[in-house]
mmCIF file of C-alpha atoms and ligand atoms in Angstrom:
data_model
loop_
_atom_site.group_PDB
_atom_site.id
_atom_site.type_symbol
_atom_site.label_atom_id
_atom_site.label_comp_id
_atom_site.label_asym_id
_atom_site.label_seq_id
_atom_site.Cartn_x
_atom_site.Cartn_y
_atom_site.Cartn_z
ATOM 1 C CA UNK A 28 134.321 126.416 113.846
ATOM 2 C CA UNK A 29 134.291 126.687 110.438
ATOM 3 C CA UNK A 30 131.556 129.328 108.720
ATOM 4 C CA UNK A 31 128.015 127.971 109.863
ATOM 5 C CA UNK A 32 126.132 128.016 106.619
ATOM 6 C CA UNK A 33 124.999 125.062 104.841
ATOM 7 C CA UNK A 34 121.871 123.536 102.913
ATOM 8 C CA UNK A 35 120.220 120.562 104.906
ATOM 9 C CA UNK A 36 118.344 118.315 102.364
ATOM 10 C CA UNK A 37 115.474 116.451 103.652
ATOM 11 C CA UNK A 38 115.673 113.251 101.749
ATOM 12 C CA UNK A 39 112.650 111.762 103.102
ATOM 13 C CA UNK A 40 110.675 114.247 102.335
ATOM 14 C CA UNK A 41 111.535 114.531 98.684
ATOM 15 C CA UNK A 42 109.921 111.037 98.804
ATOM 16 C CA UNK A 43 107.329 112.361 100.734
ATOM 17 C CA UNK A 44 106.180 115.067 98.156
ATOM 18 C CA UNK A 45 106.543 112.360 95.358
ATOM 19 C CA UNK A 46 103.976 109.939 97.553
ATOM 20 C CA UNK A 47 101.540 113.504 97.896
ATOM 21 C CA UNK A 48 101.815 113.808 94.063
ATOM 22 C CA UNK A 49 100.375 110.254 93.718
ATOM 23 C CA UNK A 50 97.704 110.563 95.399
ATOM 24 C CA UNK A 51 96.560 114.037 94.233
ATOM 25 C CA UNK A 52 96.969 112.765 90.483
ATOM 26 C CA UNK A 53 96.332 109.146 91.272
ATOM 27 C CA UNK A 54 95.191 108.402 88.076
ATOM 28 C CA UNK A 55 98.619 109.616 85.881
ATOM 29 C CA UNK A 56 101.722 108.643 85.542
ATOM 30 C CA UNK A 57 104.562 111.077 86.999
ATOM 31 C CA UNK A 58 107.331 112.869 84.924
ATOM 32 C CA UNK A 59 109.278 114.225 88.078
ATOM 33 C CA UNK A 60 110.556 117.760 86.735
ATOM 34 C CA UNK A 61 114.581 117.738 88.050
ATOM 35 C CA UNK A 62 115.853 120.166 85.266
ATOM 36 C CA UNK A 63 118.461 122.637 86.520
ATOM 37 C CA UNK A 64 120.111 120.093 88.521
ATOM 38 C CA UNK A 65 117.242 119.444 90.821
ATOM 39 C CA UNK A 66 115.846 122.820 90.683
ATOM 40 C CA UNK A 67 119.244 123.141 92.651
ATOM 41 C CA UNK A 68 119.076 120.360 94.993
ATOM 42 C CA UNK A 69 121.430 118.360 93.038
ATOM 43 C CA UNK A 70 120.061 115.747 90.157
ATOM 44 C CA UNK A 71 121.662 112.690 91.193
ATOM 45 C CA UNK A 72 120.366 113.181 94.683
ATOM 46 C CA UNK A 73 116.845 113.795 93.985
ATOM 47 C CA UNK A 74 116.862 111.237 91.218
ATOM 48 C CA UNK A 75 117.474 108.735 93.711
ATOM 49 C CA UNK A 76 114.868 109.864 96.226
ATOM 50 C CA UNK A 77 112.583 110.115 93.217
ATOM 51 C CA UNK A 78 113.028 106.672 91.870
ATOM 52 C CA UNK A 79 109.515 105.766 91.866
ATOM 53 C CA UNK A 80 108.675 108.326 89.515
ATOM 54 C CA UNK A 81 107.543 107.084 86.366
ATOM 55 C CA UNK A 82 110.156 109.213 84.316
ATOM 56 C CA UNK A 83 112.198 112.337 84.845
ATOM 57 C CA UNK A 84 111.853 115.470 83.071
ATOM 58 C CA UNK A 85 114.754 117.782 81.876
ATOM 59 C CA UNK A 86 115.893 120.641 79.914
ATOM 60 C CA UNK A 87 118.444 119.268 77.467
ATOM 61 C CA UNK A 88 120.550 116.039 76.669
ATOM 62 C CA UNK A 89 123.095 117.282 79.385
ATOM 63 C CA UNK A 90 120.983 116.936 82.034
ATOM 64 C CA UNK A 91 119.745 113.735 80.926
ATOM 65 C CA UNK A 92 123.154 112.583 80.137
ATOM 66 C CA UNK A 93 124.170 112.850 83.577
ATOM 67 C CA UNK A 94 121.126 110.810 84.545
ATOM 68 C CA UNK A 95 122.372 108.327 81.958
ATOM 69 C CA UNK A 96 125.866 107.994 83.460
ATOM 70 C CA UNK A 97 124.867 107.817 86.782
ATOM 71 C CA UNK A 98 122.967 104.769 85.858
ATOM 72 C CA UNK A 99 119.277 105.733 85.527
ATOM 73 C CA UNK A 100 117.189 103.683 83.083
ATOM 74 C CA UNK A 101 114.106 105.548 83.730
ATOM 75 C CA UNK A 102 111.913 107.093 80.772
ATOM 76 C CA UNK A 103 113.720 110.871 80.261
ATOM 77 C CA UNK A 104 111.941 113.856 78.620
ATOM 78 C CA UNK A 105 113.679 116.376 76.839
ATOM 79 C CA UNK A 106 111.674 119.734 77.627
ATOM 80 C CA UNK A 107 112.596 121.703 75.127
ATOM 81 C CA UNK A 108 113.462 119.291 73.040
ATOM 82 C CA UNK A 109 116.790 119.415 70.607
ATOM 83 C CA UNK A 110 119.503 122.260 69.803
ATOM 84 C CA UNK A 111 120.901 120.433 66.762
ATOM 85 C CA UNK A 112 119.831 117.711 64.563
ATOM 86 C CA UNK A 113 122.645 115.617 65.677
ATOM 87 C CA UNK A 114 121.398 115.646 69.395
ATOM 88 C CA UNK A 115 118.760 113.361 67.933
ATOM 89 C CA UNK A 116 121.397 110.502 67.509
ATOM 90 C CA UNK A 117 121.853 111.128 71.403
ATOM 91 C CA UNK A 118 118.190 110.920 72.093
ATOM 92 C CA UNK A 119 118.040 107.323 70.377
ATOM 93 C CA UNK A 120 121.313 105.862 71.582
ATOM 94 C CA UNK A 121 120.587 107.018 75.209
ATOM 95 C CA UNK A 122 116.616 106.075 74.537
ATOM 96 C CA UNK A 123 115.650 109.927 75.702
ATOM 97 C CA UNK A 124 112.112 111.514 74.474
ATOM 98 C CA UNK A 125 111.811 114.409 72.998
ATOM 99 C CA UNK A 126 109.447 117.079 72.943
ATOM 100 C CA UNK A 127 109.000 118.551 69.554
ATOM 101 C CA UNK A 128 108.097 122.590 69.809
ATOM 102 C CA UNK A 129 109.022 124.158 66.305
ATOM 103 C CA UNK A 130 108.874 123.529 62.708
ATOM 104 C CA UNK A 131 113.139 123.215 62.250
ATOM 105 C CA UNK A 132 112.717 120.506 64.892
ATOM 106 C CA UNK A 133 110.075 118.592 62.720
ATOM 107 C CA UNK A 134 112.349 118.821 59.409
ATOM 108 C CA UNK A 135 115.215 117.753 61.804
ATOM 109 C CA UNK A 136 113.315 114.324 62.739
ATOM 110 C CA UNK A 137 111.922 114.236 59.315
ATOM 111 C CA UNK A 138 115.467 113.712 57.908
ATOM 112 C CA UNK A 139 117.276 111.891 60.683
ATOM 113 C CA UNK A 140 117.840 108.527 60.272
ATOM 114 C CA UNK A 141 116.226 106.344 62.793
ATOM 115 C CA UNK A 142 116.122 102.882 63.809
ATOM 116 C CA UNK A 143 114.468 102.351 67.079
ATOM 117 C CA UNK A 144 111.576 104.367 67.894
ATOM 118 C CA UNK A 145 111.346 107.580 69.286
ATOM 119 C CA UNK A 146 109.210 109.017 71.778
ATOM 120 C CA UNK A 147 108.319 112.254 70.727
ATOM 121 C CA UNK A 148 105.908 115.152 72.452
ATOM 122 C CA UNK A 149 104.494 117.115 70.513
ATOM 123 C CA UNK A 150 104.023 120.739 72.164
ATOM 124 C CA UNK A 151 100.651 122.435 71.394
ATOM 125 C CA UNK A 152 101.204 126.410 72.530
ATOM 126 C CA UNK A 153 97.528 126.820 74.282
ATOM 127 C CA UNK A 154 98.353 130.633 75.009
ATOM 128 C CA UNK A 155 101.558 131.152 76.840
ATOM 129 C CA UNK A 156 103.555 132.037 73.986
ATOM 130 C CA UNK A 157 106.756 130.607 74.322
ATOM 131 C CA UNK A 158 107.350 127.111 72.985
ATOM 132 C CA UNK A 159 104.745 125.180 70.931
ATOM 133 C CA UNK A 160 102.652 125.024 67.765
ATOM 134 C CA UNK A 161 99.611 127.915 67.408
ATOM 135 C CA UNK A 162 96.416 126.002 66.905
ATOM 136 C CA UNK A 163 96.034 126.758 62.889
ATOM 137 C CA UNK A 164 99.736 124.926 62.745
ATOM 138 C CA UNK A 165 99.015 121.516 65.044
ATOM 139 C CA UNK A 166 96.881 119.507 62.768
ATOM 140 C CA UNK A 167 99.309 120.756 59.789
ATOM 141 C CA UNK A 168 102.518 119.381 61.792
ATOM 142 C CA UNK A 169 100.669 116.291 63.503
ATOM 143 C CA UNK A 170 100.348 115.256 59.768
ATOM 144 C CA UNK A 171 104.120 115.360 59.062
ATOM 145 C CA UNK A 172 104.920 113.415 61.676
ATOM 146 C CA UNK A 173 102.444 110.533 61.610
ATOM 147 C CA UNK A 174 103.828 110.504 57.996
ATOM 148 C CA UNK A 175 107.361 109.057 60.025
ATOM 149 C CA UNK A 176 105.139 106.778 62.336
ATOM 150 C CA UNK A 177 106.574 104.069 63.560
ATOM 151 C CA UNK A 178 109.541 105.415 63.345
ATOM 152 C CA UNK A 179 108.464 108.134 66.058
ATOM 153 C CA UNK A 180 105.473 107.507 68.300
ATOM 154 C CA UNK A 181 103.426 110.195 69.341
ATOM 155 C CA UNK A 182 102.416 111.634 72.320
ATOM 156 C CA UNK A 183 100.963 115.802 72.570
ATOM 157 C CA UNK A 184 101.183 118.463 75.878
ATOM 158 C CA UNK A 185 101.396 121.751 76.331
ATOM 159 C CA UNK A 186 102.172 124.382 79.229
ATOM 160 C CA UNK A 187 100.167 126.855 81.395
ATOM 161 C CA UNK A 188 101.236 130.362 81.602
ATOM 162 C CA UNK A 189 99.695 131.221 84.760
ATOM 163 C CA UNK A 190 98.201 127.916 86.731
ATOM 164 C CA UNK A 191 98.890 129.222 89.692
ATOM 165 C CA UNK A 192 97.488 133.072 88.948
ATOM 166 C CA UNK A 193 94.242 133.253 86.563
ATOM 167 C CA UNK A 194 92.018 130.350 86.311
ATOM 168 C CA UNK A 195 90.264 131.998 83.980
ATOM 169 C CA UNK A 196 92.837 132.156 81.229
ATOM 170 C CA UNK A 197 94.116 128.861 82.483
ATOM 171 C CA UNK A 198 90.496 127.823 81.645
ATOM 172 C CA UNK A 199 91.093 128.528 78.552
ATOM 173 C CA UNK A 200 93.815 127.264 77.388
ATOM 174 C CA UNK A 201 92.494 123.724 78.849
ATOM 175 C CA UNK A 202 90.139 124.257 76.693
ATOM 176 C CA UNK A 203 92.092 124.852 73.725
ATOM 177 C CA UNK A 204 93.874 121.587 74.211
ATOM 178 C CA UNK A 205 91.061 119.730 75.125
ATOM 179 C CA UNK A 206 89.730 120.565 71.249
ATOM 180 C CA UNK A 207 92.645 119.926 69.854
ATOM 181 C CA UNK A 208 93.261 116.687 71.015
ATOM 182 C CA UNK A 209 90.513 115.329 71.703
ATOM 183 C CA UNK A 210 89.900 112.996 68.905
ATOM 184 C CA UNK A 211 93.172 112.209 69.141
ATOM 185 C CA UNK A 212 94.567 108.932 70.951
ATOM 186 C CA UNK A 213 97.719 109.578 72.036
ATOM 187 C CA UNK A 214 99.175 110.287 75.200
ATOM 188 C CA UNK A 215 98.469 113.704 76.789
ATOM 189 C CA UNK A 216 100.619 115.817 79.467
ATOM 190 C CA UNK A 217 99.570 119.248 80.560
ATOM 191 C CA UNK A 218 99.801 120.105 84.397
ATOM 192 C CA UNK A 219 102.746 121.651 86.355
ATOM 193 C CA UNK A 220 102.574 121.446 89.865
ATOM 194 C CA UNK A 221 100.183 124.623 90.351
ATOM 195 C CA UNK A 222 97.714 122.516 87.935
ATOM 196 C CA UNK A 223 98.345 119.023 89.810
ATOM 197 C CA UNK A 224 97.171 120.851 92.713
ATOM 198 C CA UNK A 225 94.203 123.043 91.936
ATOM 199 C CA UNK A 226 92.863 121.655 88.052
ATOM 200 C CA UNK A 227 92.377 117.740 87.797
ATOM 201 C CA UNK A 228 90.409 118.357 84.591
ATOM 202 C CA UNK A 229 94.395 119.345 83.090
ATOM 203 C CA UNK A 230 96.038 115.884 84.877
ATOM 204 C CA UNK A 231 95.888 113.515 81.630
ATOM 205 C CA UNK A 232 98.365 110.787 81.394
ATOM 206 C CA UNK A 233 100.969 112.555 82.972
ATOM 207 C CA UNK A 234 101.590 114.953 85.158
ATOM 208 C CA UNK A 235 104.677 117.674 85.300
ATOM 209 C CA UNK A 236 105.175 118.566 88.408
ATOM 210 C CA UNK A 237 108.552 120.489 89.355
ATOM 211 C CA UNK A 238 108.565 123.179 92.446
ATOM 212 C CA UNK A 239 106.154 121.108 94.585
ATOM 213 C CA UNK A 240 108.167 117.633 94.842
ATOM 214 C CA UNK A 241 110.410 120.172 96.844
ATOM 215 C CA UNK A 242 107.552 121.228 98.661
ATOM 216 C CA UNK A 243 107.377 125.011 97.276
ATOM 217 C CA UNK A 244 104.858 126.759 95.850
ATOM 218 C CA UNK A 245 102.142 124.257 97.259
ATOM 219 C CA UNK A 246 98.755 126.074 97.519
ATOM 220 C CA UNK A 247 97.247 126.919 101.404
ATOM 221 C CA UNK A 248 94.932 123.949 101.176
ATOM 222 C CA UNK A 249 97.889 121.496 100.861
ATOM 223 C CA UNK A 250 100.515 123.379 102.867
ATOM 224 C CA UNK A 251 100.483 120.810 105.705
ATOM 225 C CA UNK A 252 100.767 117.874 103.669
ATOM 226 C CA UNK A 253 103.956 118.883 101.482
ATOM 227 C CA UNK A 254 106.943 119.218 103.376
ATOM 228 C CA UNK A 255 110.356 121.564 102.824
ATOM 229 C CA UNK A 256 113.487 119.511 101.255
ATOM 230 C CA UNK A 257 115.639 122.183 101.610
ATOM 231 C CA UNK A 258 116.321 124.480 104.815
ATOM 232 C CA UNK A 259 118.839 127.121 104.442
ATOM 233 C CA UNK A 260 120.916 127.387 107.968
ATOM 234 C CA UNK A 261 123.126 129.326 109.167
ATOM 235 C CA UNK A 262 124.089 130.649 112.880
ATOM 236 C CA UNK A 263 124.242 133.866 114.596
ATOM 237 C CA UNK A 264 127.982 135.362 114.705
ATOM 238 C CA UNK A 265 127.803 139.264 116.107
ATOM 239 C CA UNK A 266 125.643 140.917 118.351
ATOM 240 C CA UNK A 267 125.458 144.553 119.189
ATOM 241 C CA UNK A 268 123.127 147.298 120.882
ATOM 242 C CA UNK A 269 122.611 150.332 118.600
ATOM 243 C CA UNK A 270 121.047 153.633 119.700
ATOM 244 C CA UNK A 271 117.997 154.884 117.939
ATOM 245 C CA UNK A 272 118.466 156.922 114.874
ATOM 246 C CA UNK A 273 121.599 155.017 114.863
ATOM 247 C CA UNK A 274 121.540 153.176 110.804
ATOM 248 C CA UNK A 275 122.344 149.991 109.903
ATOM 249 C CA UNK A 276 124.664 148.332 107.441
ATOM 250 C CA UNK A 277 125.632 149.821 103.582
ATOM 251 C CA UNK A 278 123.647 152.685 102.555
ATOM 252 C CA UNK A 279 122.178 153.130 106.040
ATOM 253 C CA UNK A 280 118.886 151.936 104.815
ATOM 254 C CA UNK A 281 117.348 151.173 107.828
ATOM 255 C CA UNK A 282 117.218 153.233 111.341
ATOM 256 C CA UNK A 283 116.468 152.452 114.997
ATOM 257 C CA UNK A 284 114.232 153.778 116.168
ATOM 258 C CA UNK A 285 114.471 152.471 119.358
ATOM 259 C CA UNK A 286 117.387 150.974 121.295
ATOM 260 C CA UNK A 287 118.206 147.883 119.085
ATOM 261 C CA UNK A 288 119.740 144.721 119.637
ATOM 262 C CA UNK A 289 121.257 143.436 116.346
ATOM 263 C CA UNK A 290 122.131 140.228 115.109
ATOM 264 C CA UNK A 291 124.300 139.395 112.221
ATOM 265 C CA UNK A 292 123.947 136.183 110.132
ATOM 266 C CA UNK A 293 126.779 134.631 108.398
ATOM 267 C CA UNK A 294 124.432 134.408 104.914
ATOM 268 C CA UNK A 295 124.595 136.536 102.571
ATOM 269 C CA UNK A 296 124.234 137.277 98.632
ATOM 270 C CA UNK A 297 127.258 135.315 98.083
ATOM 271 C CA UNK A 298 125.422 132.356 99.384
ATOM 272 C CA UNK A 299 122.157 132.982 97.210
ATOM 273 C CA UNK A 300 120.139 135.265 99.906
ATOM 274 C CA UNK A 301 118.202 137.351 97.353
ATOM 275 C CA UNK A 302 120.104 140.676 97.775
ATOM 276 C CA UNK A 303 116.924 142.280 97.099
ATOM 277 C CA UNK A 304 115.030 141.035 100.072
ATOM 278 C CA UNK A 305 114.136 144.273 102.264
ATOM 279 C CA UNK A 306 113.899 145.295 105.854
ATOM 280 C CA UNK A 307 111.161 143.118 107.033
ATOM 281 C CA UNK A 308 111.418 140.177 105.257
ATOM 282 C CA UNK A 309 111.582 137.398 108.175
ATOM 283 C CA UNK A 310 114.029 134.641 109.472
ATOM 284 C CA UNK A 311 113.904 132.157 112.168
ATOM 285 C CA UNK A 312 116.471 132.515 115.262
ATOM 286 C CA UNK A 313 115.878 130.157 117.134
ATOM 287 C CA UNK A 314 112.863 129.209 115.756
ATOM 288 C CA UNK A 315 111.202 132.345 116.231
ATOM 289 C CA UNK A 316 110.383 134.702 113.789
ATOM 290 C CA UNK A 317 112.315 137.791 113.484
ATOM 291 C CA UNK A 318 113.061 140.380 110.778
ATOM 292 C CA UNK A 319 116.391 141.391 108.878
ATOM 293 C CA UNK A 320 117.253 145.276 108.608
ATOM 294 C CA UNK A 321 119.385 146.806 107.028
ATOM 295 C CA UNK A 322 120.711 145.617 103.363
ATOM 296 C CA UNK A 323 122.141 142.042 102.855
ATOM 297 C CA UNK A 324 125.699 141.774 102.095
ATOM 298 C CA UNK A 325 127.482 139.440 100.022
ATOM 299 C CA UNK A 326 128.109 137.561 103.539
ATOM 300 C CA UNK A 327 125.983 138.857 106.517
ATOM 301 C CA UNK A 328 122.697 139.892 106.864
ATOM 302 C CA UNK A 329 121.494 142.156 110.107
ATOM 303 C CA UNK A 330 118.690 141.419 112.121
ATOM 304 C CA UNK A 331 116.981 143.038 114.739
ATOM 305 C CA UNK A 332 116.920 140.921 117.592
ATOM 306 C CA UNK A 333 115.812 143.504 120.234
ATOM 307 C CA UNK A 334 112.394 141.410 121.127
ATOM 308 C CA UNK A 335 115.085 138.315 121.802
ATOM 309 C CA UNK A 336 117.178 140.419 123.877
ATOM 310 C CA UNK A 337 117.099 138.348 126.990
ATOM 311 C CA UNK A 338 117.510 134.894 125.202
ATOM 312 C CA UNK A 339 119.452 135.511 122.212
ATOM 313 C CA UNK A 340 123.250 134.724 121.949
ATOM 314 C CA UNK A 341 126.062 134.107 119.792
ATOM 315 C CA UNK A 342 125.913 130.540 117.737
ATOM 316 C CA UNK A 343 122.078 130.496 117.929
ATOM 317 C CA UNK A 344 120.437 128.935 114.742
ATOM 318 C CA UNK A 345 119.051 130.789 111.793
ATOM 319 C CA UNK A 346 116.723 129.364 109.370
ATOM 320 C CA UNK A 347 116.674 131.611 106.180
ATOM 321 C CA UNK A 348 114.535 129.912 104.786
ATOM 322 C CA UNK A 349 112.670 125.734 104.436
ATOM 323 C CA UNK A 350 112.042 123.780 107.928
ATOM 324 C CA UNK A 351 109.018 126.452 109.472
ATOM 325 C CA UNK A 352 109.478 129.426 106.602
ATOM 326 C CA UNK A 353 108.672 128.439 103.278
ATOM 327 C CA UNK A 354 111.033 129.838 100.728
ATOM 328 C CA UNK A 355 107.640 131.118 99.020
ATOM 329 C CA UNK A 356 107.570 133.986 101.313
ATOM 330 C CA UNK A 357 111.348 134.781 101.190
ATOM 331 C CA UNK A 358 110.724 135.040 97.164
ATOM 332 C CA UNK A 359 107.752 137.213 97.603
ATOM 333 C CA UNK A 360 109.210 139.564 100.003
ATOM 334 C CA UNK A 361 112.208 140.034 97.604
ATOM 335 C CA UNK A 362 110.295 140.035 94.478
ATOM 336 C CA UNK A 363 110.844 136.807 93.093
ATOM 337 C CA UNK A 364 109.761 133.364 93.079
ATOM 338 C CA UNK A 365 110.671 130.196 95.680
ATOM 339 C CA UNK A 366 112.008 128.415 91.794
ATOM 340 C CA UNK A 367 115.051 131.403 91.686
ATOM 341 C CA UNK A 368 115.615 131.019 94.843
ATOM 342 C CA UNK A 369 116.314 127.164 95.011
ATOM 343 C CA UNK A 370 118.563 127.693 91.951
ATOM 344 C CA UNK A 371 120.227 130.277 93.278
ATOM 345 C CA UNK A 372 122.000 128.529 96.677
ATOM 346 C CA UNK A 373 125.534 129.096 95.418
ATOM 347 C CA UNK A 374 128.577 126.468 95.000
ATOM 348 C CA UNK A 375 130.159 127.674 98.432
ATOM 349 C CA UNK A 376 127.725 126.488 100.319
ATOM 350 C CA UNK A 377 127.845 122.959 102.112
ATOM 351 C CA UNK A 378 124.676 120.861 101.679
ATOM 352 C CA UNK A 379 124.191 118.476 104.688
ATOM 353 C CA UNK A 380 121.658 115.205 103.521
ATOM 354 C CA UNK A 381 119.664 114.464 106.746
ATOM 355 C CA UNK A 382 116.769 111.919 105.903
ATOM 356 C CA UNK A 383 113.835 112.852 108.778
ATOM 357 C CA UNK A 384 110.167 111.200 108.310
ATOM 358 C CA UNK A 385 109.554 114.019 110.939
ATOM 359 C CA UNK A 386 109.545 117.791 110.307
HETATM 360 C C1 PLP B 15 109.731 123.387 84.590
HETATM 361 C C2 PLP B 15 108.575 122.802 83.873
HETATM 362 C C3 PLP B 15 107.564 122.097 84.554
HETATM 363 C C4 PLP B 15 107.494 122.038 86.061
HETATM 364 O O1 PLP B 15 106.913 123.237 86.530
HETATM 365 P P1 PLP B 15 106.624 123.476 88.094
HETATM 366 O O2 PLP B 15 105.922 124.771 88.128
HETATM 367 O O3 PLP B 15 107.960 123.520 88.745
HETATM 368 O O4 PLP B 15 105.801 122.328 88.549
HETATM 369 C C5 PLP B 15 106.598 121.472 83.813
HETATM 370 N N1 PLP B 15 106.591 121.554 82.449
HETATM 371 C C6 PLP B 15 107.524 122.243 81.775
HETATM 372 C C7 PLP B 15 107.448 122.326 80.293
HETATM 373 C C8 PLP B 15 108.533 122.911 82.457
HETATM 374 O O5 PLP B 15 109.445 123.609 81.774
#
C-alpha cells in the first residue's frame, strides 16, 4: 500500500454549491471566484464543474490564461486588475475584463491603444482599505474614463472588509456605494460569499462568491444546504498504549493522563495540516470524532484513540477535514481561516475526483 493520503474532490457538489448560489442571489448574474487555482482545488477542474457560471473571476492574466488555453470562452475578470500596461494588450486579445483599482492603472488604459472594447470595473474602496478609489477620488476618475468610452465600457464594485464579522461597518460601506453609484447606470458587483449569504441589499448585478462554491465558510442557517468539495483522507498507520504522564510526540506537549491508546495519522504539515492546530482540535476515525495530541509533524499527527479502544485498528479511515468536519473548524482551532487551508493542500498529495449527488 502506498501512503494513504489523498484529496477526494466532490465534483457534484461543486455544481451543487453553484445551483445554492442561484437561488440565494437569483436575481444576479454569477462571477464564480476560482483565483489561486481553485482556491486549491485545481482551476481547470472546477471550471468545468462551474460551467454554468456566468463568468469566472481571477487574480491576474495567468490564471485567466490558463482558462484561455484550456478552452474557456466564458466572460473572465481580472481582480486586481493589471501589473503592466502591456498586460492590457493580453486583456483585449484574450477578451479578459479588468478591474481598474488605482490611478497608474487609469493613465495605463488612458494611453493604450485599443480597438475592441474593454470591460473594465471600476473599484470604489467603501472602507477596507486595500484596493480601490476613496470616495473624494471616484467621481474625479469615473470622468477620465467615460472620456475613453466606447473604447472601455464601464461597470463599478467594490469589496467588504468584514461581511462575515460586523454588519455594522459592513452597513456602512453598502451604504457608501449605494451613494456613490446610485445615479449611475452601470453594472454593479459588491458581495463575496459571506454577503451572498447574509446581505441581499449588497447582491447587484453580480455576485462574487469564492469560499462557499466549495462549501466553506457557509453561515449556520445554510450549513445543510452547501456541501464539502474537498475531504482530506488519510488512514490510521500506528497504534500504541502509553502510560499516564507518559508525553507525546516533539516537545512533549501533551501528557496522558490516563492510560492512552494512540493513533498516528499518515498527514502531516508536509501535506498542508496547519502545523499550528493544537491538542484538541478534532478528526474523524472512522467517522467518529476524536482529538489529535501531541504536535503535528511534517508527516503524522497523534491522536488519542483511547475512547475507540475496542474498535479501532490499523488502516481505519481519517477524515482531517470536508465530508462530516468542515474545514471551518480545523482553521479556527489552528488560528486561521478554511481559505488558507484549501490553498495550502500541498503538491504531494494525490487528489481522487469522485462525483457523489449524495454526501
Ligand atoms: C477572493 C475575492 C472574492 C471571493 O471572496 P469569498 O470570500 O471567497 O467569497 C470576491 N471578490 C474579490 C475582490 C476577491 O478578491
Amino acid at each position: 500500500m502506498s501512503r494513504p493520503i489523498c484529496a477526494q474532490i466532490n465534483l457534484a457538489a461543486l455544481r451543487h454549491n453553484l445551483n445554492q448560489v442561484r437561488d440565494l442571489a437569483p436575481n444576479s448574474k454569477i462571477w464564480a471566484v476560482i483565483k489561486a487555482n481553485g482556491y486549491g482545488h485545481g482551476v481547470g477542474r472546477v471550471a468545468n464543474q462551474l460551467a454554468s457560471a456566468d463568468g469566472f473571476a481571477v487574480a491576474s492574466v495567468d490564471e485567466a490564461l490558463i482558462l484561455r488555453q484550456k478552452g474557456f470562452i466564458h466572460r473572465i475578470l481580472l481582480l486586481e486588475g493589471v501589473f503592466s500596461a502591456d498586460e492590457i494588450n493580453l486583456v483585449e486579445q484574450h477578451r479578459l475584463e479588468m478591474v481598474v483599482h488605482s490611478p497608474h492603472q487609469v493613465n495605463w488604459l488612458l494611453k493604450a491603444d485599443i480597438q475592441t472594447p474593454i470591460k473594465v470595473w471600476v473599484k470604489l474602496d467603501t472602507g477596507m482599505h486595500r484596493l480601490g478609489f476613496s470616495p473624494q477620488d471616484f467621481e474625479q476618475i469615473m470622468i477620465k474614463l467615460q472620456s475613453v468610452q466606447p473604447r472601455i465600457s464601464l461597470h463599478v464594485m467594490s469589496h467588504f472588509a468584514s461581511a462575515s464579522e460586523s454588519a455594522e461597518f459592513t452597513a456602512k460601506q453598502l451604504a457608501v456605494f449605494e451613494q456613490m453609484t446610485q445615479n449611475l447606470d452601470y453594472p454593479r458587483s459588491f458581495a463575496n460569499s459571506a454577503a451572498v449569504q447574509h446581505l441581499t441589499q449588497a447582491h447587484f448585478e453580480w455576485v462574487r462568491p469564492g469560499i462557499m462554491l466549495y462549501g466553506a465558510g457557509i453561515l449556520n442557517k445554510w450549513q445543510t444546504q452547501f456541501r464539502a468539495v474537498l475531504t482530506f483522507r488519510t488512514k490510521l498507520i500506528s497504534l500504541k498504549w502509553i502510560e499516564p504522564d507518559e508525553a507525546v510526540g516533539y516537545g512533549q506537549t501533551w501528557q496522558a493522563e490516563r492510560r492512552s491508546l494512540i493513533g498516528v495519522a499518515a498527514a502531516g504539515y508536509g501535506d498542508g495540516y496547519p502545523r499550528h492546530a493544537p491538542s484538541g482540535t478534532p478528526v474523524l476515525v472512522n467517522g467518529e470524532r476524536a482529538q489529535i495530541v501531541g504536535r503535528v509533524s511534517m508527516d503524522m499527527i497523534t491522536i488519542d484513540l483511547t475512547d475507540f479502544a475496542d474498535t479501532v485498528k490499523i488502516g481505519d479511515p481519517v477524515i482531517l477535514w470536508g465530508d462530516g468536519l468542515s474545514v471551518d473548524e480545523i482553521a479556527d482551532s489552528a488560528g486561521t481561516i478554511g481559505y488558507e487551508l484549501l490553498c495550502g493542500i500541498t503538491q504531494r498529495v494525490p487528489i481522487v475526483e469522485v462525483n457523489s449527488e449524495v454526501q
